[in-house]
Amino acid sequence: MSRHNVDNMVRIGVEDPATKEIFAQCHAASAHDIDEAVSLAHAAYKSGVWSKAPRHHRADVLDKCAALLTEALPRLIHLEVRQTGRAVRELKAQVPSLVKWFKYYASLLRVEERPVLPTVGKLHNFLDRVPLGVVAQITPFNHPLLIAVKKIAPALAAGNSVVVKPSELTPLTTLLLGQILKEAGIPDGVFSVLPGYGHATGKALVEHPLIRKVDVTGGTKAGRAIGAIAGGNLAKFTAELGGKAPLVVFAKADIQVAVNGIAFGSFIASGQTCIASTRIIVENSIMDEVLKQLKVKVESIARRMGSPSNPECMMGPIVSEKQLGWVEQIVSSSLASGHAKALIGGRRSEGKSPLDGTDLSQGYYYEPTVLVSTSGNSITQTNAWREEIFGPVIVVAGFDTEEEAVALANDSEFGLGASVWTQDTSQAFRVSEQIEAGIVWVNTHHRNDPSSPWGGAKSGSGVGSENGVDAYHAYTTTKSTIINYASMEESLGSDDWFKEGAGNVRYG
């Protein structure tokens, strides 16, 4: 590439949300870059260097990916904290778990069986799972590494070539992951990372005619637009989109356990998760006690907001000025409606952190916020109840019966995650089976494992699922091979359709 072309490339500044400092830069991939990367990926796929490599070889390479990822954890965690603003204590827990995805899909390759289907006559019909070709993956800012690895591991295990476009806000760890995968033995052309903006780089990637599958995690509006493009190319499509997870607390729950669950489900990652428990639905008989304990817990979190690199920091900033503005807009409109009031929080953080003296006003910090009704369940009439906030803001509504609880839980266009809190096992079963969500937890929230499917139950939350055997299958197509093992004499007697004279013939 000429120096002129380099100088004319669009640069992406990577911002530290805690300080607003631009601490790194990378180039945004152009339409030409996309075409070149996808063409190279297609050539690698057609060559068979990875797509036709023995499955045990692919498994060994994925295990090497896990080992090298483990060695790189300190650097990855540092970069993830810096670009997302998430508390280091969160990422020290999350990032090491990612090795499990590579190990899981390596194991799956080693034990996958090839079924033989029952057929009529002397035929063997066996099935293979073969890769699709070049697949595009669009990943978001909130869990840059986690969500990337959840997509990359099954796609590579299946033998595809992969092109990833990370969020322009958080590209650094995905770029570093590319170096790790290359060192582990992923062949050239099989894996590429192309940072850029969605309207340019992302659009060019999903529009490319050689892309056979698009896998996106992001907002519902963007997901629908991307799905329309993928559908036009008849490419496979998986989308993990919006969420507005209900967390239902019954009188038979342990209140302190439930309050701890609310705090974790709501304020981890500063509320910037698709399954954040943003709608807290509490039985009225215990409402006062739940709010009392929840307020104490939230006050404790607020006191310990500070520098994300501080191990004692409980919650960091929101990722960007744009996202902070959206949170402020939703809260202010809900309060102005007269249907909601703030039990605690409800404004941008200012002044020095009591924890470590960090000037919170210099970053995109927002106080952990609990909104309650001004009358009855008036909170359900607000934008805060309806819209995905993606910030540290929760709303609380009450109920008297199981039927009311279920109706409130299902009162959303989203259906990704939900949780039910009760010590009554029968109640847990009754309620969880009625909640319209792809994932329902009981007495816990936001559990994630490579083997456990992760996807929505309503269109607002997307199509398809991540994790497990299903995700691996979604990166393959079925190839059916039918072999006739009849003797030559039997074949001559039964398969000569156009022999002279009348007689019975077979069909199928």
Short mmCIF file of C-alpha atoms in Angstrom, two decimals, residues 135-361:
data_model
loop_
_atom_site.label_atom_id
_atom_site.label_comp_id
_atom_site.label_asym_id
_atom_site.label_seq_id
_atom_site.Cartn_x
_atom_site.Cartn_y
_atom_site.Cartn_z
CA VAL A 135 -18.52 -15.89 7.44
CA ALA A 136 -18.84 -12.32 8.74
CA GLN A 137 -19.09 -11.50 12.42
CA ILE A 138 -20.14 -8.11 13.81
CA THR A 139 -19.32 -7.66 17.50
CA PRO A 140 -20.34 -4.93 20.00
CA PHE A 141 -18.53 -2.74 22.51
CA ASN A 142 -19.82 -4.12 25.80
CA HIS A 143 -18.08 -7.52 25.89
CA PRO A 144 -15.55 -7.20 23.04
CA LEU A 145 -13.58 -10.38 23.70
CA LEU A 146 -16.32 -12.54 25.17
CA ILE A 147 -18.77 -12.04 22.33
CA ALA A 148 -16.05 -12.34 19.69
CA VAL A 149 -14.79 -15.63 21.09
CA LYS A 150 -18.35 -17.01 21.39
CA LYS A 151 -18.67 -16.55 17.63
CA ILE A 152 -15.12 -17.27 16.48
CA ALA A 153 -14.62 -20.61 18.25
CA PRO A 154 -17.55 -22.51 16.66
CA ALA A 155 -16.98 -20.88 13.27
CA LEU A 156 -13.33 -21.96 13.16
CA ALA A 157 -14.11 -25.38 14.61
CA ALA A 158 -16.48 -25.98 11.70
CA GLY A 159 -13.76 -25.08 9.18
CA ASN A 160 -14.94 -21.68 7.99
CA SER A 161 -12.91 -18.61 7.11
CA VAL A 162 -13.85 -15.77 9.47
CA VAL A 163 -13.86 -11.98 9.03
CA VAL A 164 -14.64 -10.00 12.21
CA LYS A 165 -15.64 -6.35 12.43
CA PRO A 166 -15.38 -5.25 16.06
CA SER A 167 -17.06 -2.14 17.42
CA GLU A 168 -15.19 1.02 16.48
CA LEU A 169 -15.26 1.87 20.21
CA THR A 170 -13.40 -1.27 21.32
CA PRO A 171 -11.30 -2.84 18.53
CA LEU A 172 -8.01 -3.37 20.35
CA THR A 173 -8.46 -6.73 22.08
CA THR A 174 -9.96 -8.33 18.96
CA LEU A 175 -6.93 -7.17 16.97
CA LEU A 176 -4.66 -8.70 19.61
CA LEU A 177 -6.71 -11.90 19.49
CA GLY A 178 -5.97 -12.10 15.77
CA GLN A 179 -2.24 -12.19 16.54
CA ILE A 180 -2.82 -14.94 19.10
CA LEU A 181 -4.81 -17.09 16.66
CA LYS A 182 -2.13 -16.72 14.00
CA GLU A 183 0.56 -17.82 16.45
CA ALA A 184 -1.60 -20.79 17.43
CA GLY A 185 -1.63 -22.04 13.85
CA ILE A 186 -4.71 -20.56 12.16
CA PRO A 187 -3.55 -20.30 8.51
CA ASP A 188 -3.19 -16.99 6.71
CA GLY A 189 -6.45 -15.76 5.22
CA VAL A 190 -8.60 -17.91 7.49
CA PHE A 191 -9.07 -15.24 10.16
CA SER A 192 -9.14 -11.46 9.73
CA VAL A 193 -10.07 -8.50 11.92
CA LEU A 194 -11.27 -5.36 10.13
CA PRO A 195 -12.06 -2.42 12.42
CA GLY A 196 -14.35 0.27 11.13
CA TYR A 197 -17.68 2.01 11.40
CA GLY A 198 -20.92 0.13 10.89
CA HIS A 199 -22.31 2.33 8.13
CA ALA A 200 -19.18 1.86 6.00
CA THR A 201 -16.99 -1.11 6.96
CA GLY A 202 -19.80 -3.19 8.42
CA LYS A 203 -22.15 -2.55 5.52
CA ALA A 204 -19.50 -3.40 2.92
CA LEU A 205 -18.70 -6.62 4.76
CA VAL A 206 -22.24 -7.98 5.07
CA GLU A 207 -23.06 -6.94 1.48
CA HIS A 208 -20.15 -8.88 0.00
CA PRO A 209 -21.46 -11.64 -2.28
CA LEU A 210 -18.96 -14.21 -0.99
CA ILE A 211 -20.23 -13.99 2.59
CA ARG A 212 -22.21 -17.13 3.38
CA LYS A 213 -23.25 -16.30 6.95
CA VAL A 214 -23.59 -13.14 9.01
CA ASP A 215 -23.50 -13.32 12.81
CA VAL A 216 -24.19 -10.06 14.63
CA THR A 217 -24.59 -8.91 18.21
CA GLY A 218 -25.94 -5.40 18.59
CA GLY A 219 -29.03 -3.25 18.73
CA THR A 220 -32.35 -4.39 17.32
CA LYS A 221 -32.55 -1.66 14.66
CA ALA A 222 -29.07 -2.40 13.33
CA GLY A 223 -29.69 -6.14 13.49
CA ARG A 224 -32.81 -5.88 11.36
CA ALA A 225 -30.98 -3.77 8.77
CA ILE A 226 -28.12 -6.26 8.61
CA GLY A 227 -30.56 -9.16 8.41
CA ALA A 228 -32.24 -7.58 5.39
CA ILE A 229 -28.90 -7.40 3.60
CA ALA A 230 -27.98 -10.97 4.52
CA GLY A 231 -31.39 -12.18 3.36
CA GLY A 232 -30.90 -10.46 0.03
CA ASN A 233 -27.74 -12.53 -0.47
CA LEU A 234 -29.44 -15.70 0.84
CA ALA A 235 -26.73 -15.89 3.50
CA LYS A 236 -27.39 -17.58 6.82
CA PHE A 237 -28.08 -15.17 9.65
CA THR A 238 -27.74 -15.23 13.43
CA ALA A 239 -28.49 -12.18 15.53
CA GLU A 240 -28.30 -11.61 19.28
CA LEU A 241 -30.01 -8.26 19.69
CA GLY A 242 -31.91 -6.27 22.30
CA GLY A 243 -32.92 -7.20 25.80
CA LYS A 244 -35.02 -5.90 28.66
CA ALA A 245 -34.68 -8.74 31.11
CA PRO A 246 -37.26 -9.11 33.87
CA LEU A 247 -36.11 -10.23 37.30
CA VAL A 248 -39.09 -11.55 39.28
CA VAL A 249 -38.85 -11.72 43.07
CA PHE A 250 -41.50 -13.71 44.93
CA ALA A 251 -42.30 -13.53 48.64
CA LYS A 252 -40.88 -17.04 48.97
CA ALA A 253 -37.43 -15.84 47.86
CA ASP A 254 -34.57 -15.15 50.24
CA ILE A 255 -34.61 -11.35 50.05
CA GLN A 256 -30.91 -10.76 50.62
CA VAL A 257 -29.97 -13.37 48.01
CA ALA A 258 -32.43 -11.76 45.59
CA VAL A 259 -31.10 -8.25 46.25
CA ASN A 260 -27.56 -9.47 45.62
CA GLY A 261 -28.82 -10.99 42.38
CA ILE A 262 -30.52 -7.73 41.37
CA ALA A 263 -27.31 -5.80 41.96
CA PHE A 264 -25.22 -8.21 39.91
CA GLY A 265 -27.76 -8.64 37.12
CA SER A 266 -28.37 -4.90 36.86
CA PHE A 267 -25.06 -3.14 37.44
CA ILE A 268 -22.35 -5.48 36.15
CA ALA A 269 -20.64 -3.76 33.21
CA SER A 270 -22.43 -0.55 34.27
CA GLY A 271 -25.65 -2.12 33.06
CA GLN A 272 -24.31 -2.44 29.51
CA THR A 273 -25.32 -6.02 28.86
CA CYS A 274 -28.09 -7.43 26.71
CA ILE A 275 -29.47 -9.50 29.59
CA ALA A 276 -29.16 -6.79 32.26
CA SER A 277 -32.04 -7.18 34.72
CA THR A 278 -33.50 -3.76 34.05
CA ARG A 279 -37.11 -4.58 35.00
CA ILE A 280 -37.33 -5.67 38.64
CA ILE A 281 -40.75 -7.19 39.39
CA VAL A 282 -41.39 -7.70 43.10
CA GLU A 283 -44.27 -9.21 45.05
CA ASN A 284 -45.96 -6.34 46.85
CA SER A 285 -45.91 -8.03 50.26
CA ILE A 286 -42.09 -7.77 50.33
CA MET A 287 -41.68 -4.61 48.24
CA ASP A 288 -40.73 -2.29 51.12
CA GLU A 289 -38.05 -4.64 52.42
CA VAL A 290 -36.63 -5.30 48.96
CA LEU A 291 -36.37 -1.57 48.22
CA LYS A 292 -34.82 -0.89 51.62
CA GLN A 293 -32.09 -3.48 51.11
CA LEU A 294 -31.63 -2.61 47.44
CA LYS A 295 -31.08 1.05 48.26
CA VAL A 296 -28.36 0.12 50.76
CA LYS A 297 -26.69 -2.10 48.17
CA VAL A 298 -26.81 0.55 45.44
CA GLU A 299 -25.44 3.20 47.80
CA SER A 300 -22.52 0.86 48.48
CA ILE A 301 -21.85 0.50 44.75
CA ALA A 302 -22.04 4.27 44.21
CA ARG A 303 -19.52 4.94 47.00
CA ARG A 304 -17.05 2.63 45.30
CA MET A 305 -17.18 4.01 41.78
CA GLY A 306 -13.77 5.17 40.66
CA SER A 307 -10.90 4.35 38.35
CA PRO A 308 -11.69 1.11 36.48
CA SER A 309 -8.09 -0.02 37.01
CA ASN A 310 -8.58 0.11 40.79
CA PRO A 311 -9.21 -3.46 42.05
CA GLU A 312 -11.64 -2.05 44.63
CA CYS A 313 -13.73 -0.21 42.02
CA MET A 314 -17.24 -1.69 41.84
CA MET A 315 -18.51 0.07 38.71
CA GLY A 316 -16.90 2.07 35.93
CA PRO A 317 -18.21 4.56 33.38
CA ILE A 318 -20.51 4.13 30.41
CA VAL A 319 -18.58 3.48 27.21
CA SER A 320 -19.11 6.75 25.32
CA GLU A 321 -20.59 10.23 25.35
CA LYS A 322 -23.30 9.12 22.93
CA GLN A 323 -24.33 6.22 25.15
CA LEU A 324 -24.29 8.43 28.25
CA GLY A 325 -26.55 10.91 26.47
CA TRP A 326 -29.02 8.14 25.65
CA VAL A 327 -29.15 7.04 29.31
CA GLU A 328 -29.70 10.63 30.45
CA GLN A 329 -32.47 11.08 27.88
CA ILE A 330 -34.37 7.96 28.94
CA VAL A 331 -34.16 8.77 32.65
CA SER A 332 -35.08 12.44 32.27
CA SER A 333 -38.07 11.68 30.05
CA SER A 334 -39.30 9.01 32.48
CA LEU A 335 -39.00 11.35 35.46
CA ALA A 336 -40.63 14.21 33.53
CA SER A 337 -43.59 11.99 32.65
CA GLY A 338 -44.73 12.06 36.27
CA HIS A 339 -44.99 8.25 36.30
CA ALA A 340 -41.58 7.64 37.91
CA LYS A 341 -39.35 8.93 40.66
CA ALA A 342 -35.79 8.09 41.60
CA LEU A 343 -35.35 5.98 44.72
CA ILE A 344 -31.64 6.58 44.29
CA GLY A 345 -29.44 8.02 41.54
CA GLY A 346 -30.94 9.48 38.40
CA ARG A 347 -28.11 11.74 37.34
CA ARG A 348 -24.63 11.90 35.93
CA SER A 349 -21.80 11.44 38.43
CA GLU A 350 -19.87 14.54 39.46
CA GLY A 351 -17.00 15.41 41.77
CA LYS A 352 -14.31 13.26 43.30
CA SER A 353 -14.71 9.55 43.92
CA PRO A 354 -14.87 8.70 47.66
CA LEU A 355 -12.98 5.53 46.76
CA ASP A 356 -9.84 6.87 45.12
CA GLY A 357 -10.28 10.55 44.29
CA THR A 358 -10.97 9.97 40.58
CA ASP A 359 -12.69 13.00 39.06
CA LEU A 360 -15.88 11.31 37.89
CA SER A 361 -16.98 14.37 35.92
#
